[in-house]
CSV table of C-alpha atoms and ligand atoms in Angstrom, one decimal:
chain,number,residue,atom,x,y,z
A,85,MET,CA,8.4,10.3,-12.7
A,86,PRO,CA,9.2,13.4,-10.8
A,87,LEU,CA,6.9,14.3,-7.9
A,88,GLU,CA,4.1,16.8,-8.7
A,89,LYS,CA,4.2,19.4,-6.0
A,90,ALA,CA,1.2,20.3,-3.8
A,91,ASP,CA,0.8,23.5,-1.9
A,92,LYS,CA,1.1,22.4,1.8
A,93,ILE,CA,2.4,19.4,3.9
A,94,TRP,CA,1.1,18.7,7.4
A,95,MET,CA,4.1,18.5,9.8
A,96,ASN,CA,3.8,18.0,13.5
A,97,GLY,CA,0.4,19.8,13.6
A,98,GLU,CA,1.2,22.7,11.2
A,99,LEU,CA,0.6,23.1,7.5
A,100,VAL,CA,3.9,24.1,6.0
A,101,ASN,CA,4.7,25.1,2.5
A,102,TRP,CA,5.8,22.1,0.4
A,103,ASP,CA,9.4,23.4,-0.1
A,104,ASP,CA,9.7,24.0,3.7
A,105,ALA,CA,8.8,20.4,4.7
A,106,THR,CA,12.5,19.5,5.2
A,107,VAL,CA,14.5,17.6,7.9
A,108,HIS,CA,18.0,17.6,9.3
A,109,VAL,CA,20.6,15.1,7.8
A,110,LEU,CA,21.0,13.7,11.3
A,111,THR,CA,17.3,12.7,11.5
A,112,HIS,CA,17.4,9.2,13.0
A,113,THR,CA,15.1,7.4,10.5
A,114,LEU,CA,17.3,8.6,7.7
A,115,HIS,CA,20.2,6.6,9.2
A,116,TYR,CA,18.5,3.4,10.6
A,117,GLY,CA,15.2,3.2,8.7
A,118,ASN,CA,13.0,2.9,11.8
A,119,GLY,CA,9.8,4.8,10.9
A,120,VAL,CA,6.3,3.8,9.8
A,121,PHE,CA,4.2,5.0,6.9
A,122,GLU,CA,0.9,4.5,5.1
A,123,GLY,CA,-0.3,5.0,1.6
A,124,ILE,CA,-3.9,6.2,1.1
A,125,ARG,CA,-5.8,7.5,-1.9
A,126,ALA,CA,-8.4,10.2,-2.3
A,127,TYR,CA,-10.7,9.8,-5.4
A,128,GLU,CA,-12.9,12.1,-7.3
A,129,THR,CA,-16.6,11.6,-6.7
A,130,ASP,CA,-19.9,13.3,-7.4
A,131,LYS,CA,-19.5,15.1,-4.0
A,132,GLY,CA,-15.9,16.1,-4.4
A,133,ALA,CA,-12.8,14.3,-3.2
A,134,ALA,CA,-13.3,11.3,-0.9
A,135,ILE,CA,-10.6,9.5,0.9
A,136,PHE,CA,-10.9,5.8,0.6
A,137,GLN,CA,-10.7,3.6,3.8
A,138,LEU,CA,-9.1,6.4,5.7
A,139,ARG,CA,-9.5,5.2,9.3
A,140,PRO,CA,-8.3,1.6,8.6
A,141,HIS,CA,-5.1,3.1,7.1
A,142,ILE,CA,-4.5,5.4,10.2
A,143,GLU,CA,-5.3,2.5,12.5
A,144,ARG,CA,-2.7,0.4,10.7
A,145,LEU,CA,-0.1,3.2,11.0
A,146,PHE,CA,-0.7,3.0,14.8
A,147,GLN,CA,-0.3,-0.8,14.7
A,148,SER,CA,2.9,-0.6,12.7
A,149,ALA,CA,4.2,1.9,15.2
A,150,LYS,CA,3.2,-0.3,18.2
A,151,ILE,CA,5.2,-3.2,16.8
A,152,LEU,CA,8.3,-1.0,16.4
A,153,PHE,CA,8.0,0.8,19.8
A,154,ILE,CA,7.3,4.2,18.1
A,155,ASP,CA,5.1,6.2,20.3
A,156,ILE,CA,3.0,8.5,18.0
A,157,PRO,CA,2.2,11.7,19.9
A,158,TRP,CA,-1.3,12.0,18.3
A,159,THR,CA,-4.5,10.1,18.4
A,160,ILE,CA,-6.1,8.1,15.5
A,161,ASP,CA,-8.9,10.7,15.4
A,162,GLN,CA,-6.4,13.6,15.2
A,163,LEU,CA,-4.5,12.0,12.3
A,164,VAL,CA,-7.8,11.2,10.5
A,165,ASP,CA,-8.8,14.8,10.8
A,166,ALA,CA,-5.3,16.0,9.8
A,167,THR,CA,-5.4,13.8,6.7
A,168,LEU,CA,-8.7,15.2,5.7
A,169,GLU,CA,-7.5,18.7,6.2
A,170,THR,CA,-4.3,18.1,4.3
A,171,VAL,CA,-6.2,17.0,1.2
A,172,ARG,CA,-8.8,19.8,1.6
A,173,VAL,CA,-6.2,22.6,1.8
A,174,ASN,CA,-4.4,21.3,-1.3
A,175,GLY,CA,-7.6,21.3,-3.2
A,176,PHE,CA,-7.0,18.0,-5.0
A,177,SER,CA,-10.0,16.2,-6.4
A,178,SER,CA,-7.9,13.0,-6.3
A,179,CYS,CA,-4.4,12.3,-4.9
A,180,TYR,CA,-2.1,9.9,-3.1
A,181,ILE,CA,-1.6,10.5,0.6
A,182,ARG,CA,1.5,9.5,2.5
A,183,PRO,CA,1.4,9.8,6.4
A,184,LEU,CA,4.8,9.1,8.0
A,185,ALA,CA,5.9,8.8,11.6
A,186,TYR,CA,9.6,9.0,11.9
A,187,LEU,CA,12.3,9.4,14.5
A,188,GLY,CA,13.6,12.9,14.5
A,189,TYR,CA,16.8,14.8,15.1
A,190,GLY,CA,18.6,14.9,18.4
A,191,GLU,CA,19.7,11.3,19.1
A,192,MET,CA,22.0,8.9,17.4
A,193,GLY,CA,22.8,5.3,18.0
A,194,LEU,CA,20.6,2.2,17.7
A,195,ASN,CA,18.4,2.6,20.7
A,196,PRO,CA,15.3,4.4,19.2
A,197,LEU,CA,13.5,4.8,22.5
A,198,PRO,CA,14.8,8.3,23.4
A,199,CYS,CA,14.1,9.7,20.0
A,200,THR,CA,11.4,12.3,19.3
A,201,VAL,CA,8.6,11.0,17.0
A,202,ASP,CA,7.8,13.4,14.2
A,203,VAL,CA,4.7,13.0,12.0
A,204,SER,CA,4.0,14.3,8.5
A,205,ILE,CA,1.2,13.9,6.0
A,206,ALA,CA,1.9,14.8,2.4
A,207,CYS,CA,-0.2,14.3,-0.6
A,208,TRP,CA,0.3,14.7,-4.4
A,209,PRO,CA,-1.3,13.6,-7.6
A,210,TRP,CA,-0.2,10.0,-8.5
A,211,GLY,CA,-1.4,8.1,-11.5
A,212,SER,CA,-1.6,4.3,-11.9
A,213,TYR,CA,1.4,2.8,-10.0
A,214,LEU,CA,1.9,-0.1,-12.4
A,215,GLY,CA,0.8,2.0,-15.4
A,216,ASP,CA,-2.5,2.6,-17.2
A,217,ASP,CA,-1.8,-0.2,-19.6
A,218,GLY,CA,-1.1,-2.5,-16.7
A,219,VAL,CA,-4.5,-1.8,-15.1
A,220,LYS,CA,-6.2,-2.5,-18.4
A,221,ASN,CA,-4.2,-5.4,-19.9
A,222,GLY,CA,-2.2,-6.8,-17.0
A,223,VAL,CA,1.5,-6.8,-16.0
A,224,ARG,CA,4.4,-9.2,-16.5
A,225,MET,CA,5.8,-10.5,-13.2
A,226,MET,CA,8.8,-12.5,-12.2
A,227,ILE,CA,9.5,-14.4,-9.0
A,228,SER,CA,12.4,-12.7,-7.3
A,229,SER,CA,15.4,-14.4,-6.0
A,230,TRP,CA,15.1,-12.1,-3.0
A,231,GLN,CA,12.9,-13.5,-0.3
A,232,ARG,CA,10.2,-11.8,1.7
A,233,HIS,CA,11.4,-11.1,5.3
A,234,ASP,CA,11.4,-13.8,7.8
A,235,PRO,CA,8.8,-12.6,10.3
A,236,ASN,CA,11.5,-13.0,13.0
A,237,ALA,CA,13.9,-10.8,11.2
A,238,MET,CA,11.5,-8.0,10.1
A,239,PRO,CA,7.9,-8.1,11.2
A,240,PRO,CA,6.0,-7.9,7.8
A,241,ALA,CA,2.9,-6.7,9.6
A,242,ALA,CA,4.6,-3.4,10.3
A,243,LYS,CA,4.7,-1.1,7.4
A,244,GLY,CA,8.2,0.0,8.4
A,245,CYS,CA,10.3,2.3,6.3
A,246,GLY,CA,13.5,0.2,6.3
A,247,HIS,CA,11.5,-2.9,5.6
A,248,TYR,CA,11.1,-1.6,2.1
A,249,ILE,CA,14.7,-2.2,1.2
A,250,ASN,CA,13.6,-5.8,0.6
A,251,SER,CA,10.9,-4.6,-1.9
A,252,GLN,CA,13.4,-2.3,-3.6
A,253,MET,CA,15.9,-5.1,-4.2
A,254,ALA,CA,13.2,-7.3,-5.7
A,255,LYS,CA,11.8,-4.3,-7.8
A,256,VAL,CA,15.1,-3.5,-9.3
A,257,GLN,CA,15.9,-7.1,-10.1
A,258,ALA,CA,12.5,-7.3,-11.9
A,259,ILE,CA,12.9,-4.1,-13.8
A,260,LYS,CA,16.5,-4.8,-14.9
A,261,ALA,CA,15.3,-8.3,-16.1
A,262,GLY,CA,12.6,-6.6,-18.2
A,263,TYR,CA,9.5,-7.4,-16.1
A,264,ASP,CA,7.0,-4.9,-14.5
A,265,GLU,CA,7.0,-6.2,-11.0
A,266,ALA,CA,8.4,-8.9,-8.7
A,267,ILE,CA,6.7,-11.6,-6.7
A,268,LEU,CA,8.5,-12.6,-3.4
A,269,LEU,CA,8.4,-16.0,-1.8
A,270,SER,CA,8.5,-16.5,2.0
A,271,PRO,CA,11.5,-18.1,3.6
A,272,GLN,CA,9.4,-21.3,3.6
A,273,GLY,CA,9.1,-21.1,-0.2
A,274,TYR,CA,5.4,-20.1,-0.4
A,275,VAL,CA,4.2,-17.2,-2.5
A,276,SER,CA,4.0,-14.1,-0.2
A,277,GLU,CA,3.2,-10.9,-2.1
A,278,CYS,CA,4.7,-8.4,-4.5
A,279,THR,CA,6.9,-5.4,-3.6
A,280,GLY,CA,3.9,-3.2,-2.7
A,281,GLU,CA,0.8,-5.3,-3.4
A,282,ASN,CA,-1.0,-8.3,-2.2
A,283,LEU,CA,-1.5,-11.1,-4.7
A,284,PHE,CA,-4.5,-13.3,-5.6
A,285,VAL,CA,-4.9,-16.4,-7.7
A,286,VAL,CA,-8.1,-17.5,-9.3
A,287,ARG,CA,-8.7,-21.2,-9.8
A,288,ASP,CA,-12.0,-23.1,-10.3
A,289,GLY,CA,-14.0,-19.9,-9.9
A,290,GLY,CA,-12.6,-19.0,-6.5
A,291,ILE,CA,-9.9,-16.5,-5.2
A,292,VAL,CA,-7.0,-17.6,-3.0
A,293,THR,CA,-4.6,-15.2,-1.4
A,294,PRO,CA,-1.5,-15.9,0.8
A,295,PRO,CA,-1.9,-15.6,4.6
A,296,THR,CA,0.1,-13.2,6.8
A,297,SER,CA,2.1,-16.2,7.9
A,298,ALA,CA,3.6,-16.2,4.4
A,299,GLY,CA,4.9,-12.7,5.0
A,300,ALA,CA,2.2,-10.7,3.3
A,301,LEU,CA,1.0,-7.4,4.7
A,302,GLU,CA,-2.6,-7.5,5.7
A,303,GLY,CA,-3.7,-5.2,2.9
A,304,ILE,CA,-6.6,-2.8,3.3
A,305,THR,CA,-7.3,-3.2,-0.5
A,306,GLN,CA,-7.0,-7.0,0.1
A,307,LYS,CA,-9.8,-6.7,2.7
A,308,THR,CA,-11.8,-4.6,0.3
A,309,VAL,CA,-11.4,-7.2,-2.5
A,310,ARG,CA,-12.6,-9.9,0.0
A,311,ARG,CA,-15.7,-8.0,0.7
A,312,ILE,CA,-16.5,-7.3,-3.0
A,313,ALA,CA,-15.8,-10.9,-3.9
A,314,GLU,CA,-18.0,-12.3,-1.1
A,315,ASP,CA,-20.8,-9.9,-2.1
A,316,LEU,CA,-20.6,-11.1,-5.6
A,317,GLY,CA,-20.7,-14.7,-4.5
A,318,ILE,CA,-17.2,-15.5,-5.4
A,319,PRO,CA,-15.5,-17.9,-3.0
A,320,TYR,CA,-12.5,-16.3,-1.2
A,321,THR,CA,-10.0,-18.1,0.9
A,322,GLN,CA,-6.6,-17.5,2.4
A,323,GLY,CA,-4.1,-20.3,1.9
A,324,ASN,CA,-0.6,-21.1,0.9
A,325,ILE,CA,0.2,-20.8,-2.8
A,326,LEU,CA,3.2,-22.4,-4.6
A,327,ARG,CA,5.0,-20.8,-7.4
A,328,SER,CA,3.6,-23.5,-9.7
A,329,ASP,CA,0.1,-22.5,-8.8
A,330,LEU,CA,0.8,-19.1,-10.3
A,331,TYR,CA,2.0,-20.7,-13.5
A,332,ILE,CA,-1.3,-22.7,-13.9
A,333,ALA,CA,-3.7,-20.0,-12.5
A,334,ASP,CA,-6.9,-19.3,-14.5
A,335,GLU,CA,-6.5,-15.7,-13.5
A,336,ALA,CA,-4.2,-13.7,-11.1
A,337,PHE,CA,-4.2,-10.2,-10.0
A,338,VAL,CA,-2.7,-7.9,-7.3
A,339,SER,CA,-4.1,-5.2,-5.1
A,340,GLY,CA,-2.7,-2.2,-3.2
A,341,THR,CA,-3.6,1.4,-2.5
A,342,ALA,CA,-1.0,2.7,-4.9
A,343,ALA,CA,-1.4,0.0,-7.5
A,344,GLU,CA,-5.2,-0.4,-7.1
A,345,VAL,CA,-6.4,-3.7,-8.7
A,346,VAL,CA,-4.1,-4.9,-11.5
A,347,PRO,CA,-4.3,-8.1,-13.5
A,348,ILE,CA,-1.2,-10.3,-13.9
A,349,ARG,CA,-0.6,-11.3,-17.6
A,350,SER,CA,2.3,-13.7,-17.0
A,351,VAL,CA,4.6,-15.1,-14.3
A,352,ASP,CA,8.2,-16.1,-15.2
A,353,ASP,CA,7.0,-16.0,-18.8
A,354,ARG,CA,4.2,-18.5,-18.2
A,355,GLU,CA,1.2,-16.8,-19.8
A,356,ILE,CA,-1.9,-16.3,-17.8
A,357,GLY,CA,-3.3,-14.1,-20.5
A,358,ASP,CA,-5.9,-11.3,-20.8
A,359,PRO,CA,-7.7,-10.2,-17.6
A,360,GLY,CA,-10.3,-12.8,-16.8
A,361,PRO,CA,-14.0,-12.4,-15.7
A,362,ILE,CA,-13.3,-12.6,-12.0
A,363,THR,CA,-10.5,-10.1,-12.1
A,364,GLN,CA,-12.6,-7.7,-14.2
A,365,ALA,CA,-15.5,-8.0,-11.8
A,366,ILE,CA,-13.3,-7.2,-8.8
A,367,GLN,CA,-11.8,-4.3,-10.7
A,368,GLU,CA,-15.1,-2.9,-11.6
A,369,GLY,CA,-16.4,-3.3,-8.0
A,370,TYR,CA,-13.2,-1.6,-6.7
A,371,PHE,CA,-13.3,1.4,-9.0
A,372,ALA,CA,-17.0,1.9,-8.3
A,373,ALA,CA,-16.5,1.8,-4.6
A,374,VAL,CA,-13.5,4.3,-4.5
A,375,ARG,CA,-15.5,6.7,-6.7
A,376,GLY,CA,-18.4,6.6,-4.2
A,377,GLN,CA,-20.7,4.9,-6.7
A,378,SER,CA,-21.6,1.9,-4.5
A,379,PRO,CA,-24.2,2.8,-1.9
A,380,GLN,CA,-23.6,-0.4,0.0
A,381,TYR,CA,-19.9,0.7,0.5
A,382,SER,CA,-20.5,4.3,1.3
A,383,SER,CA,-18.9,3.9,4.7
A,384,TRP,CA,-15.6,3.5,2.9
A,385,ASN,CA,-15.6,7.0,1.5
A,386,ASP,CA,-14.7,10.1,3.7
A,387,TYR,CA,-15.6,13.2,1.9
A,388,VAL,CA,-13.1,16.0,2.3
A,389,ASN,CA,-15.6,18.8,2.1
A,390,ALA,CA,-18.4,17.0,4.1
B,513,LIG,N1,2.1,-5.3,0.5
B,513,LIG,C1,3.0,-4.4,0.6
B,513,LIG,C2,4.4,-4.8,0.8
B,513,LIG,C3,2.7,-3.1,0.5
B,513,LIG,O1,3.6,-2.1,0.6
B,513,LIG,C4,1.3,-2.7,0.3
B,513,LIG,C5,0.9,-1.3,0.2
B,513,LIG,C6,0.4,-3.8,0.2
B,513,LIG,C7,0.7,-5.0,0.3
B,513,LIG,C8,-1.1,-3.4,0.0
B,513,LIG,O2,-1.6,-2.8,1.1
B,513,LIG,P1,-2.9,-1.8,1.1
B,513,LIG,O3,-2.4,-0.6,0.4
B,513,LIG,O4,-3.3,-1.7,2.4
B,513,LIG,O5,-3.9,-2.5,0.2
B,513,LIG,N2,1.9,-0.4,-0.4
B,513,LIG,C9,1.8,1.0,-0.3
B,513,LIG,C10,3.1,1.7,-0.7
B,513,LIG,C11,3.5,1.4,-2.0
B,513,LIG,C12,4.7,2.2,-2.5
B,513,LIG,O6,5.3,1.7,-3.3
B,513,LIG,O7,5.0,3.2,-1.9
B,513,LIG,C13,0.7,1.6,-1.1
B,513,LIG,O8,0.1,0.9,-2.0
B,513,LIG,O9,0.3,2.7,-0.9
């Protein structure tokens, strides 16, 4: 789907026109993939657009940067404000938001330390990442023959630009094989996560999700799911999951900012079936929270026009 343009993009402290938000071909990150990014969403609420879990996303951007020795020349507060401003000036009632810190033009070669660090924040309207039908009825997944990174090859806790080559290999394999999405296993053979989502299995009335030691990103939506589950009295644990656990799950679903909360219909052609009651309860809780309809979670909504 081609990108739907917005009016302005925040670049290094200035709001520039969408078409002017360009970089030089010798931009360091374009060659070596060393940059960090976030994916955030703003949702329509009764009080206008509200950004969901804004600060945790910006905090994770700084953690990713710290892991990769990228020195972001802004503070967390400044980028929180800049994100609010970017959504505000574009006038969206809901949108996807993409902050990016990248190594700029002026240096080449593998030592990233002398590079300038540029920061941009773009936003655009983005529908359901795994499709409207997927959100409602679930998606078909396959286990990829591509493994999730070994933590000593690429640190999965950093949301690094180049890390996503791994996700893209798995995604293409799944799409070409006729599936909606791929599940990656860790080098040790445990279920890790999907190409851009955390994964959850429901068995015996409880939710289990893989730990970061299986190569999963510590998802902000995953933490949101945890809180909603615990408040609903649904047992929630982190633990290693085998591929066969997926095949015999009572329910399974994924979570991510772009994807939101999406049921899994089948894994490697083993049917899990229609979305089950726990998946539906988490989905309902999630969509109410992002739309600012849950007073107990109001601290998760940052109103753009507050
Ligand atoms: N794992 C991976 C590998 C991942 O990329 C994401 C987010 C998650 C888990 C879930 O994290 P969180 O959004 O904090 O709940 N992926 C972002 C980028 C997706 C994309 O394809 O681009 C996102 O969802 O915005």
